[in-house]
CSV table of C-alpha atoms (C1' of nucleotides) in Angstrom, one decimal:
chain,number,residue,atom,x,y,z
A,14,MET,CA,-12.3,-13.9,23.1
A,15,ASP,CA,-12.5,-17.6,23.5
A,16,PRO,CA,-11.2,-19.5,20.4
A,17,GLY,CA,-13.8,-22.2,21.3
A,18,ARG,CA,-16.5,-20.0,19.8
A,19,PHE,CA,-15.2,-20.8,16.3
A,20,THR,CA,-14.7,-23.8,14.1
A,21,GLN,CA,-11.0,-23.8,13.6
A,22,VAL,CA,-10.2,-24.5,9.9
A,23,ASP,CA,-6.4,-24.1,10.1
A,24,ALA,CA,-3.8,-22.2,12.2
A,25,THR,CA,-5.1,-18.8,11.0
A,26,THR,CA,-8.7,-19.4,9.8
A,27,TRP,CA,-11.6,-19.3,12.3
A,28,ARG,CA,-15.1,-19.9,11.0
A,29,VAL,CA,-18.6,-19.2,12.5
A,30,ASP,CA,-21.1,-21.4,10.7
A,31,PRO,CA,-24.4,-19.7,9.9
A,32,TRP,CA,-26.8,-19.6,12.8
A,33,GLY,CA,-29.9,-17.4,13.5
A,34,ALA,CA,-30.3,-14.9,10.7
A,35,MET,CA,-26.8,-15.3,9.2
A,36,ARG,CA,-26.9,-15.8,5.5
A,37,VAL,CA,-23.3,-16.7,5.1
A,38,PRO,CA,-20.5,-17.8,7.5
A,39,ALA,CA,-18.2,-15.3,9.3
A,40,ILE,CA,-14.5,-16.0,9.0
A,41,ILE,CA,-11.7,-14.4,11.0
A,42,TYR,CA,-8.1,-14.7,9.8
A,43,ALA,CA,-5.8,-14.5,12.8
A,44,ASP,CA,-3.5,-16.7,14.9
A,45,GLU,CA,-4.8,-18.1,18.3
A,46,ASN,CA,-3.1,-15.3,20.3
A,47,LEU,CA,-4.7,-12.6,18.2
A,48,ILE,CA,-8.1,-14.3,18.6
A,49,ARG,CA,-7.6,-14.5,22.4
A,50,ASP,CA,-6.8,-10.8,22.5
A,51,MET,CA,-9.6,-9.8,20.2
A,52,ASP,CA,-12.8,-8.2,21.6
A,53,ASN,CA,-15.9,-10.4,21.6
A,54,LYS,CA,-17.5,-7.4,19.7
A,55,VAL,CA,-15.6,-8.5,16.6
A,56,TYR,CA,-17.5,-11.8,16.7
A,57,ASP,CA,-20.8,-10.1,17.3
A,58,GLN,CA,-20.2,-7.5,14.5
A,59,ALA,CA,-19.0,-10.0,12.0
A,60,VAL,CA,-22.1,-12.2,12.7
A,61,ASN,CA,-24.4,-9.2,12.4
A,62,VAL,CA,-22.9,-8.2,9.0
A,63,ALA,CA,-23.4,-11.8,7.8
A,64,THR,CA,-27.2,-11.3,8.2
A,65,LEU,CA,-27.4,-8.4,5.7
A,66,PRO,CA,-29.3,-8.9,2.4
A,67,GLY,CA,-27.3,-10.0,-0.6
A,68,ILE,CA,-24.1,-10.7,1.2
A,69,VAL,CA,-21.9,-13.1,-0.8
A,70,GLN,CA,-19.6,-16.0,0.3
A,71,ALA,CA,-18.8,-14.9,3.8
A,72,CYS,CA,-18.2,-11.9,6.1
A,73,TYR,CA,-14.4,-11.6,6.8
A,74,ALA,CA,-12.4,-10.1,9.5
A,75,MET,CA,-8.6,-9.4,9.1
A,76,PRO,CA,-6.0,-10.2,11.8
A,77,ASP,CA,-6.0,-6.6,13.0
A,78,ALA,CA,-9.8,-6.5,13.4
A,79,HIS,CA,-11.3,-4.6,16.3
A,80,TRP,CA,-14.6,-3.1,17.3
A,81,GLY,CA,-16.0,-0.4,15.0
A,82,TYR,CA,-19.2,1.4,14.2
A,83,GLY,CA,-21.6,-1.3,13.0
A,84,PHE,CA,-19.0,-3.2,10.9
A,85,PRO,CA,-15.7,-4.2,12.6
A,86,ILE,CA,-12.7,-2.3,11.6
A,87,GLY,CA,-10.7,-4.8,9.6
A,88,GLY,CA,-13.9,-6.1,8.0
A,89,VAL,CA,-14.6,-7.2,4.4
A,90,ALA,CA,-18.0,-7.9,3.0
A,91,ALA,CA,-19.2,-8.1,-0.6
A,92,PHE,CA,-22.8,-7.7,-1.8
A,93,ASP,CA,-24.5,-8.7,-5.0
A,94,PRO,CA,-26.9,-6.0,-6.3
A,95,ASP,CA,-28.8,-8.7,-8.2
A,96,ARG,CA,-29.6,-10.5,-5.0
A,97,GLY,CA,-30.9,-7.6,-3.0
A,98,GLY,CA,-27.4,-6.5,-2.0
A,99,VAL,CA,-26.9,-3.4,0.1
A,100,VAL,CA,-24.4,-0.6,0.5
A,101,SER,CA,-23.7,0.6,4.0
A,102,ALA,CA,-22.0,3.9,5.2
A,103,GLY,CA,-20.9,2.1,8.4
A,104,GLY,CA,-19.3,-0.6,6.2
A,105,VAL,CA,-17.1,2.0,4.6
A,106,GLY,CA,-16.3,4.0,7.7
A,107,PHE,CA,-16.5,7.7,8.5
A,108,ASP,CA,-13.0,8.5,7.1
A,109,ILE,CA,-13.9,7.5,3.5
A,110,SER,CA,-10.9,6.4,1.5
A,111,CYS,CA,-8.5,6.7,4.4
A,112,GLY,CA,-5.3,5.2,3.1
A,113,VAL,CA,-1.6,5.0,2.9
A,114,ARG,CA,1.0,6.1,0.3
A,115,THR,CA,4.7,5.3,0.4
A,116,MET,CA,7.3,7.3,-1.6
A,117,LEU,CA,10.9,6.2,-2.3
A,118,THR,CA,13.6,8.8,-1.6
A,119,GLY,CA,16.7,6.8,-2.7
A,120,LEU,CA,18.5,8.5,0.3
A,121,ALA,CA,20.6,6.5,2.8
A,122,VAL,CA,19.5,6.5,6.5
A,123,ALA,CA,22.7,8.4,7.3
A,124,ASP,CA,21.7,11.3,5.0
A,125,VAL,CA,18.5,11.8,6.9
A,126,LEU,CA,20.1,11.3,10.4
A,127,SER,CA,22.5,14.2,9.7
A,128,VAL,CA,19.5,16.6,9.5
A,129,GLN,CA,17.0,14.6,11.5
A,130,LYS,CA,16.0,17.3,13.9
A,131,SER,CA,15.7,20.2,11.5
A,132,LEU,CA,13.8,17.9,9.0
A,133,ALA,CA,11.3,17.0,11.8
A,134,ASP,CA,10.8,20.6,12.7
A,135,SER,CA,10.4,21.5,9.0
A,136,LEU,CA,7.7,18.9,8.6
A,137,TYR,CA,5.9,20.1,11.8
A,138,HIS,CA,5.9,23.7,10.5
A,139,GLN,CA,5.0,23.0,6.9
A,140,ILE,CA,2.4,20.2,7.0
A,141,PRO,CA,-0.9,21.2,8.7
A,142,ALA,CA,-1.8,18.6,11.2
A,143,GLY,CA,-4.3,18.0,13.9
A,144,LEU,CA,-8.0,18.4,14.4
A,145,GLY,CA,-9.5,21.1,12.3
A,146,SER,CA,-6.1,21.9,10.7
A,147,ARG,CA,-6.4,24.2,7.7
A,148,GLY,CA,-4.1,24.4,4.7
A,149,ALA,CA,-2.8,27.0,2.3
A,150,ILE,CA,-5.2,25.8,-0.4
A,151,THR,CA,-8.8,27.2,-0.5
A,152,LEU,CA,-11.2,25.9,-3.0
A,153,ASP,CA,-14.2,27.8,-4.5
A,154,ALA,CA,-17.3,26.0,-5.5
A,155,LEU,CA,-16.0,25.3,-9.1
A,156,GLU,CA,-12.7,24.0,-7.9
A,157,MET,CA,-14.3,21.9,-5.2
A,158,ASP,CA,-16.4,20.0,-7.8
A,159,ALA,CA,-13.3,19.7,-10.1
A,160,MET,CA,-11.4,18.1,-7.2
A,161,LEU,CA,-14.3,15.8,-6.3
A,162,ILE,CA,-14.4,14.5,-9.9
A,163,GLY,CA,-10.7,14.5,-10.7
A,164,GLY,CA,-9.0,13.3,-7.5
A,165,ALA,CA,-5.2,13.0,-7.7
A,166,ARG,CA,-5.4,13.8,-11.4
A,167,TRP,CA,-6.9,17.2,-10.4
A,168,ALA,CA,-4.1,17.8,-8.0
A,169,VAL,CA,-1.5,17.0,-10.7
A,170,GLU,CA,-3.2,19.3,-13.1
A,171,ARG,CA,-2.9,22.1,-10.6
A,172,GLY,CA,0.8,21.5,-10.0
A,173,TRP,CA,0.5,19.6,-6.7
A,174,GLY,CA,2.0,16.4,-7.9
A,175,GLU,CA,3.5,14.6,-10.9
A,176,ALA,CA,1.8,12.8,-13.8
A,177,ARG,CA,4.0,9.8,-13.3
A,178,ASP,CA,2.4,9.3,-9.8
A,179,LEU,CA,-1.0,8.5,-11.3
A,180,GLU,CA,-0.4,4.9,-12.4
A,181,ARG,CA,0.8,4.2,-8.9
A,182,ILE,CA,-2.5,5.3,-7.3
A,183,GLU,CA,-5.6,3.1,-6.9
A,184,GLU,CA,-8.0,3.9,-9.8
A,185,GLU,CA,-5.1,5.7,-11.5
A,186,GLY,CA,-5.7,8.6,-9.1
A,187,CYS,CA,-9.3,9.2,-10.3
A,188,MET,CA,-12.3,7.3,-9.0
A,189,ALA,CA,-15.0,7.1,-11.7
A,190,GLY,CA,-18.7,7.7,-10.9
A,191,ALA,CA,-18.1,10.5,-8.4
A,192,GLN,CA,-21.2,12.8,-8.1
A,193,PRO,CA,-20.4,16.1,-6.5
A,194,ASP,CA,-24.1,17.1,-6.7
A,195,TRP,CA,-24.8,14.4,-4.1
A,196,VAL,CA,-22.3,15.8,-1.6
A,197,SER,CA,-24.0,18.3,0.7
A,198,GLU,CA,-22.9,22.0,0.8
A,199,ARG,CA,-22.0,21.4,4.4
A,200,ALA,CA,-19.6,18.6,3.6
A,201,LYS,CA,-18.0,20.8,0.9
A,202,GLU,CA,-17.8,23.8,3.2
A,203,ARG,CA,-16.0,21.7,5.8
A,204,GLN,CA,-13.4,20.7,3.2
A,205,ARG,CA,-13.0,24.1,1.6
A,206,ARG,CA,-9.7,24.8,3.5
A,207,GLU,CA,-8.7,21.3,4.4
A,208,MET,CA,-6.9,20.1,1.3
A,209,GLY,CA,-3.3,19.2,1.9
A,210,THR,CA,-3.8,18.6,5.6
A,211,LEU,CA,-3.1,15.5,7.7
A,212,GLY,CA,-5.9,15.4,10.2
A,213,SER,CA,-5.7,13.8,13.6
A,214,GLY,CA,-6.1,10.4,15.3
A,215,ASN,CA,-4.1,7.7,13.7
A,216,HIS,CA,-3.1,9.8,10.7
A,217,TYR,CA,0.6,10.5,10.3
A,218,PHE,CA,3.4,11.6,8.0
A,219,GLU,CA,6.4,9.4,8.6
A,220,ILE,CA,10.0,9.3,7.4
A,221,GLN,CA,11.1,5.7,7.7
A,222,ALA,CA,14.1,3.4,7.1
A,223,VAL,CA,13.9,0.1,5.3
A,224,ALA,CA,14.8,-2.0,8.3
A,225,ALA,CA,14.4,-5.5,6.9
A,226,ILE,CA,13.7,-7.2,3.5
A,227,TYR,CA,11.9,-10.5,3.4
A,228,ASP,CA,11.5,-10.9,-0.3
A,229,LEU,CA,14.5,-9.5,-2.2
A,230,ALA,CA,13.1,-10.1,-5.7
A,231,VAL,CA,9.8,-8.3,-5.0
A,232,ALA,CA,11.6,-5.5,-3.0
A,233,ASP,CA,13.8,-5.0,-6.0
A,234,VAL,CA,10.7,-4.5,-8.2
A,235,PHE,CA,9.2,-2.2,-5.6
A,236,GLY,CA,12.5,-0.2,-5.4
A,237,LEU,CA,12.9,-0.9,-1.6
A,238,VAL,CA,16.5,-1.1,-0.6
A,239,GLN,CA,17.8,-2.1,2.9
A,240,ASP,CA,18.7,1.1,4.9
A,241,GLU,CA,17.3,3.5,2.4
A,242,VAL,CA,14.7,6.1,3.4
A,243,VAL,CA,11.0,6.2,2.4
A,244,VAL,CA,8.2,8.6,3.2
A,245,THR,CA,4.8,7.1,4.3
A,246,ILE,CA,1.6,9.2,4.5
A,247,HIS,CA,-1.5,7.9,6.2
A,248,CYS,CA,-4.6,10.1,5.9
A,249,GLY,CA,-8.0,10.4,4.4
A,250,SER,CA,-10.9,12.6,3.2
A,251,ARG,CA,-10.9,14.8,6.3
A,252,GLY,CA,-14.1,16.7,7.2
A,253,LEU,CA,-15.8,16.0,3.8
A,254,GLY,CA,-15.8,12.2,4.2
A,255,HIS,CA,-16.9,12.4,7.8
A,256,GLN,CA,-19.8,14.7,6.9
A,257,ILE,CA,-20.9,12.4,4.1
A,258,GLY,CA,-20.7,9.4,6.4
A,259,THR,CA,-22.7,11.1,9.1
A,260,GLU,CA,-25.5,12.3,6.7
A,261,TYR,CA,-25.9,9.1,4.8
A,262,LEU,CA,-25.9,7.0,7.9
A,263,ARG,CA,-29.0,8.9,9.0
A,264,GLU,CA,-30.6,8.5,5.6
A,265,MET,CA,-29.8,4.8,5.5
A,266,LEU,CA,-31.6,4.2,8.8
A,267,VAL,CA,-34.8,5.3,7.0
A,268,ALA,CA,-33.9,3.6,3.8
A,269,ALA,CA,-33.3,0.2,5.5
A,270,LYS,CA,-36.7,0.4,7.3
A,271,GLU,CA,-38.5,1.3,4.0
A,272,ALA,CA,-36.8,-1.6,2.3
A,273,GLY,CA,-38.0,-3.9,5.1
A,274,ILE,CA,-34.4,-4.9,6.1
A,275,GLU,CA,-34.1,-6.3,9.6
A,276,LEU,CA,-31.1,-4.6,11.2
A,277,PRO,CA,-29.6,-6.5,14.2
A,278,ASP,CA,-27.9,-3.2,15.1
A,279,ARG,CA,-28.9,0.3,14.1
A,280,GLU,CA,-25.3,1.0,13.3
A,281,LEU,CA,-25.6,-1.4,10.3
A,282,ALA,CA,-27.8,1.1,8.6
A,283,CYS,CA,-27.8,0.4,4.8
A,284,ALA,CA,-29.7,0.8,1.6
A,285,PRO,CA,-30.2,-1.5,-1.3
A,286,ILE,CA,-27.5,-0.9,-4.0
A,287,ASN,CA,-30.3,-0.5,-6.5
A,288,SER,CA,-32.1,2.2,-4.6
A,289,GLU,CA,-32.2,6.0,-4.8
A,290,VAL,CA,-30.3,6.4,-1.5
A,291,GLY,CA,-27.9,3.7,-2.3
A,292,ARG,CA,-27.0,5.2,-5.7
A,293,ARG,CA,-26.7,8.7,-4.1
A,294,TYR,CA,-24.4,7.4,-1.4
A,295,LEU,CA,-22.2,5.6,-3.9
A,296,GLY,CA,-21.8,8.8,-5.9
A,297,ALA,CA,-21.0,10.9,-2.9
A,298,MET,CA,-18.6,8.2,-1.5
A,299,ARG,CA,-16.7,8.1,-4.8
A,300,ALA,CA,-16.4,11.9,-4.6
A,301,ALA,CA,-14.9,11.5,-1.1
A,302,ILE,CA,-12.5,8.9,-2.5
A,303,ASN,CA,-11.3,11.5,-4.9
A,304,CYS,CA,-10.9,13.9,-2.1
A,305,ALA,CA,-8.7,11.5,-0.2
A,306,LEU,CA,-6.6,10.7,-3.3
A,307,ALA,CA,-6.2,14.4,-4.0
A,308,ASN,CA,-5.3,15.1,-0.4
A,309,ARG,CA,-2.6,12.4,-0.3
A,310,GLU,CA,-1.2,13.6,-3.7
A,311,ILE,CA,-0.9,17.2,-2.3
A,312,LEU,CA,0.8,16.0,0.8
A,313,GLY,CA,3.2,14.0,-1.4
A,314,HIS,CA,3.9,17.2,-3.2
A,315,PHE,CA,4.7,18.9,0.1
A,316,ALA,CA,7.0,16.0,0.9
A,317,ARG,CA,8.9,16.6,-2.3
A,318,ARG,CA,9.1,20.4,-1.6
A,319,ILE,CA,10.5,19.8,1.9
A,320,PHE,CA,13.0,17.1,0.8
A,321,ALA,CA,14.1,19.3,-2.1
A,322,HIS,CA,15.1,21.9,0.5
A,323,PHE,CA,17.3,19.5,2.4
A,324,PHE,CA,18.4,17.2,-0.4
A,325,PRO,CA,18.5,19.3,-3.7
A,326,ASN,CA,19.1,16.2,-5.9
A,327,CYS,CA,16.5,14.0,-4.2
A,328,ASP,CA,13.8,12.5,-6.4
A,329,LEU,CA,10.7,11.2,-4.6
A,330,ARG,CA,9.0,8.4,-6.5
A,331,LEU,CA,5.6,7.0,-5.5
A,332,LEU,CA,5.7,3.3,-4.8
A,333,PHE,CA,2.0,3.1,-4.3
A,334,ASP,CA,-1.1,4.7,-2.8
A,335,VAL,CA,-3.9,2.5,-1.6
A,336,SER,CA,-7.1,3.1,0.5
A,337,HIS,CA,-8.5,0.9,3.3
A,338,ASN,CA,-12.0,2.4,3.8
A,339,THR,CA,-14.0,2.0,0.6
A,340,CYS,CA,-16.8,0.3,-1.2
A,341,LYS,CA,-15.6,-0.8,-4.7
A,342,VAL,CA,-17.4,-2.5,-7.6
A,343,GLU,CA,-15.1,-5.4,-8.6
A,344,PRO,CA,-15.5,-8.7,-10.5
A,345,HIS,CA,-15.0,-11.7,-8.3
A,346,ILE,CA,-15.5,-15.4,-8.9
A,347,VAL,CA,-18.2,-16.8,-6.5
A,348,ASP,CA,-19.5,-20.3,-6.9
A,349,GLY,CA,-17.6,-20.6,-10.1
A,350,ARG,CA,-19.3,-17.6,-11.6
A,351,ARG,CA,-17.9,-14.1,-12.3
A,352,ARG,CA,-20.0,-11.5,-10.6
A,353,GLU,CA,-19.8,-7.8,-10.2
A,354,LEU,CA,-19.8,-7.3,-6.4
A,355,PHE,CA,-19.8,-4.2,-4.1
A,356,VAL,CA,-16.9,-5.0,-1.9
A,357,HIS,CA,-16.8,-3.1,1.4
A,358,ARG,CA,-13.4,-2.8,2.9
A,359,LYS,CA,-13.3,-1.0,6.3
A,360,GLY,CA,-9.9,-0.9,7.8
A,361,ALA,CA,-8.9,-3.5,5.2
A,362,THR,CA,-6.5,-2.9,2.3
A,363,ARG,CA,-7.2,-3.9,-1.3
A,364,ALA,CA,-4.5,-6.5,-2.1
A,365,PHE,CA,-4.6,-7.6,-5.8
A,366,GLY,CA,-2.4,-10.5,-6.6
A,367,PRO,CA,0.1,-11.0,-9.5
A,368,GLY,CA,-1.3,-10.4,-13.0
A,369,HIS,CA,-4.2,-8.2,-12.0
A,370,GLU,CA,-5.1,-6.0,-15.0
A,371,SER,CA,-5.5,-2.9,-12.9
A,372,LEU,CA,-1.9,-2.9,-11.8
A,373,PRO,CA,0.7,-0.8,-13.7
A,374,ALA,CA,3.0,-2.8,-16.0
A,375,ALA,CA,6.0,-2.4,-13.7
A,376,LEU,CA,4.1,-4.1,-10.8
A,377,ARG,CA,1.8,-6.5,-12.6
A,378,MET,CA,4.1,-9.5,-12.6
A,379,VAL,CA,4.6,-9.4,-8.8
A,380,GLY,CA,1.3,-8.0,-7.4
A,381,GLN,CA,0.1,-4.9,-5.7
A,382,PRO,CA,2.1,-3.3,-2.9
A,383,VAL,CA,0.0,-3.7,0.3
A,384,LEU,CA,0.9,-0.8,2.6
A,385,ILE,CA,0.4,-1.6,6.3
A,386,GLY,CA,0.7,1.3,8.7
A,387,GLY,CA,2.0,0.5,12.2
A,388,SER,CA,2.2,2.5,15.4
A,389,MET,CA,4.7,5.2,16.1
A,390,GLY,CA,7.3,3.0,17.7
A,391,THR,CA,7.0,-0.3,16.0
A,392,GLY,CA,7.1,0.6,12.4
A,393,SER,CA,5.2,-0.5,9.3
A,394,TYR,CA,5.3,-3.2,6.7
A,395,VAL,CA,5.1,-3.4,2.9
A,396,LEU,CA,3.4,-6.6,1.7
A,397,VAL,CA,2.6,-7.9,-1.8
A,398,GLY,CA,-0.8,-9.1,-2.9
A,399,GLU,CA,-1.2,-12.9,-3.3
A,400,ALA,CA,-3.3,-14.8,-5.8
A,401,THR,CA,-4.8,-16.8,-2.9
A,402,SER,CA,-6.4,-13.6,-1.4
A,403,GLU,CA,-9.0,-13.5,-4.2
A,404,ALA,CA,-10.7,-16.6,-2.8
A,405,LYS,CA,-9.8,-15.9,0.8
A,406,ALA,CA,-11.2,-12.4,1.2
A,407,PHE,CA,-12.0,-10.8,-2.2
A,408,SER,CA,-8.3,-9.8,-2.5
A,409,SER,CA,-8.0,-8.0,0.8
A,410,ALA,CA,-5.5,-7.8,3.6
A,411,CYS,CA,-5.1,-6.2,7.0
A,412,HIS,CA,-4.5,-2.4,7.2
A,413,GLY,CA,-2.4,-1.8,10.3
A,414,ALA,CA,-1.6,-3.0,13.8
A,415,GLY,CA,-5.1,-2.5,15.0
A,416,ARG,CA,-5.9,-1.0,18.4
A,417,ALA,CA,-5.4,-3.2,21.4
A,418,LEU,CA,-6.5,-0.6,23.9
A,419,SER,CA,-9.2,2.1,23.6
A,420,ARG,CA,-8.1,5.7,23.4
A,421,HIS,CA,-9.5,6.3,26.8
A,422,ALA,CA,-7.5,3.4,28.3
A,423,ALA,CA,-4.3,4.6,26.5
A,424,LEU,CA,-4.8,8.1,28.0
A,425,LYS,CA,-4.9,6.6,31.5
A,426,GLN,CA,-1.8,4.5,30.9
A,427,TRP,CA,0.6,6.9,29.1
A,428,SER,CA,1.6,10.6,28.9
A,429,GLY,CA,2.2,12.1,25.5
A,430,ARG,CA,5.4,13.9,26.7
A,431,GLN,CA,6.8,10.7,28.2
A,432,THR,CA,6.0,8.8,25.0
A,433,VAL,CA,7.8,11.4,22.9
A,434,ASP,CA,10.9,11.2,25.3
A,435,ASP,CA,10.9,7.4,25.3
A,436,LEU,CA,10.8,7.2,21.5
A,437,GLU,CA,13.5,9.9,21.1
A,438,LYS,CA,15.8,7.6,23.1
A,439,GLU,CA,15.2,5.0,20.4
A,440,GLY,CA,16.1,7.5,17.7
A,441,ILE,CA,12.5,8.2,16.7
A,442,LEU,CA,11.5,11.9,16.6
A,443,ILE,CA,7.8,12.7,17.2
A,444,ARG,CA,6.2,16.0,16.3
A,445,SER,CA,2.6,16.6,17.0
A,446,PRO,CA,0.3,19.5,17.9
A,447,SER,CA,-1.5,17.3,20.4
A,448,MET,CA,0.3,15.5,23.3
A,449,ARG,CA,-3.1,14.0,24.2
A,450,GLY,CA,-3.2,12.6,20.7
A,451,VAL,CA,0.3,11.1,21.1
A,452,ALA,CA,-0.7,9.4,24.4
A,453,GLU,CA,-3.8,7.9,22.7
A,454,GLU,CA,-1.5,6.6,19.9
A,455,ALA,CA,1.3,5.3,22.2
A,456,PRO,CA,2.9,2.2,20.7
A,457,GLY,CA,1.6,0.0,23.6
A,458,ALA,CA,-2.0,0.8,22.6
A,459,TYR,CA,-1.6,-1.2,19.4
A,460,LYS,CA,-1.5,-4.9,18.7
A,461,ASP,CA,1.9,-6.5,17.8
A,462,ILE,CA,2.1,-5.6,14.1
A,463,GLY,CA,4.6,-8.4,13.5
A,464,ALA,CA,2.1,-10.9,14.6
A,465,VAL,CA,-0.7,-9.3,12.5
A,466,VAL,CA,1.3,-9.4,9.2
A,467,ALA,CA,2.6,-12.9,10.0
A,468,ALA,CA,-1.0,-14.1,10.4
A,469,ALA,CA,-2.0,-12.3,7.2
A,470,GLU,CA,0.8,-14.0,5.4
A,471,HIS,CA,0.0,-17.4,6.8
A,472,ALA,CA,-3.6,-17.0,5.8
A,473,GLY,CA,-2.6,-16.3,2.2
A,474,LEU,CA,-3.9,-12.7,2.2
A,475,ALA,CA,-0.6,-11.0,1.3
A,476,ARG,CA,3.1,-11.8,1.7
A,477,ARG,CA,5.8,-9.8,3.6
A,478,VAL,CA,8.3,-7.8,1.5
A,479,ALA,CA,9.8,-5.3,3.9
A,480,ARG,CA,9.6,-3.8,7.3
A,481,LEU,CA,9.9,0.0,7.8
A,482,ARG,CA,11.3,1.6,11.0
A,483,PRO,CA,10.2,5.2,11.8
A,484,LEU,CA,12.9,7.9,12.0
A,485,ILE,CA,10.6,10.9,12.1
A,486,CYS,CA,6.8,10.9,12.8
A,487,LEU,CA,4.5,13.8,12.4
A,488,LYS,CA,1.3,12.9,14.2
A,489,GLY,CA,-2.0,14.6,13.7
B,244,DA,C1',-12.1,9.2,11.9
B,245,DT,C1',-14.5,14.0,13.2
B,246,DG,C1',-15.0,22.3,13.4
B,247,DT,C1',-13.6,15.5,19.7
B,248,DT,C1',-21.8,17.5,21.0
B,249,DC,C1',-27.1,18.8,15.7
DNA sequence: ATGTTC
């Protein structure tokens, strides 16, 4: 879009001053090239979100922002319940608590390269991936509720994970306030056989090499070492989260109307936080957060099982596990006053800076690991939260490269088989049940992740620590 | 993202 539509504040800050029904400004953090490549829809959607009741400070878009359902993907918006603030299913996203975890292996790249192909095949055969994939775990009604309340803690109690993981997971692996009773039977039924599965779309299970270190001191605290191998898992709450999103979106259309909220776009359906539907959604959404945390913990357990087969002395340690599709109650300073806000992050990663009380002791001094998933070919980044992000975007950062081309456009431009062959020549092994999915996820369909994280760093959202290069990628 | 259309 045309940068001229904004008031440029600095090289990576672009503001839309309130006009029309906007209650607060809209602010996009990106460099000029990213703004030029960004769809006009991001502007429209950020402006629309800024009209919602109870929104505080500003509506933000991250450098990887693109068009989404109602809210932009890469959007951050915080609402004050005491000022009529709302909660919106479209502001969280359909894949509730979709997120990323990175595990340290301590292995050298050479160790993995010596078994690269058989390791790739093993992942493909042992990790259920793809649309409608089902796992070895089936939950009855009692276990479903226990999982929705316990999250990763539940997984650890059942032997699918390790207790030491929990302090390295957002909410220590267990989101409080989950209400399984407010999750429909249909949502639970869809999830009954989907625990420990990857899903499809942009979800992946990757074995990566630490390709570059930007901040040696923080990398040392994180345990990231040049040319060592890590495992990164990107997935969410599968069918359960999607079903909850679908059902509450419909309810919120009615709730918004009843509350007299003017919606500039039906897709912004929302309910007052202090309303029956709002409270029910929050309880169900928190249950879905636990589902995603449990799912990633189980997949981490599978990673350990597979690595133990190839490398008997290998010990996989969790660096961190963080979601990028949530609504969280957090204290933030607004207008010099501490307020409890409902922070929607949709395709935006929580990025707490140094000293934050929720971080484990081993990380508190440096800040939260901010895990940024890239595309299959171009790799990923680990950033660290910055104190400045609190005032810039309620302690949030980008979540990935962000799509540059639609799935449809990508399908027209690339073939899945050719993409796999091209990446194999670069030493990257792709395994996927869907060649169509691989084509949709071709590296060229994504923005330049290097430019995205550089812009995030310049804007003071988070700082680069390391770049990760894929060696093996299991795609859903 | 998604039993890719309740």
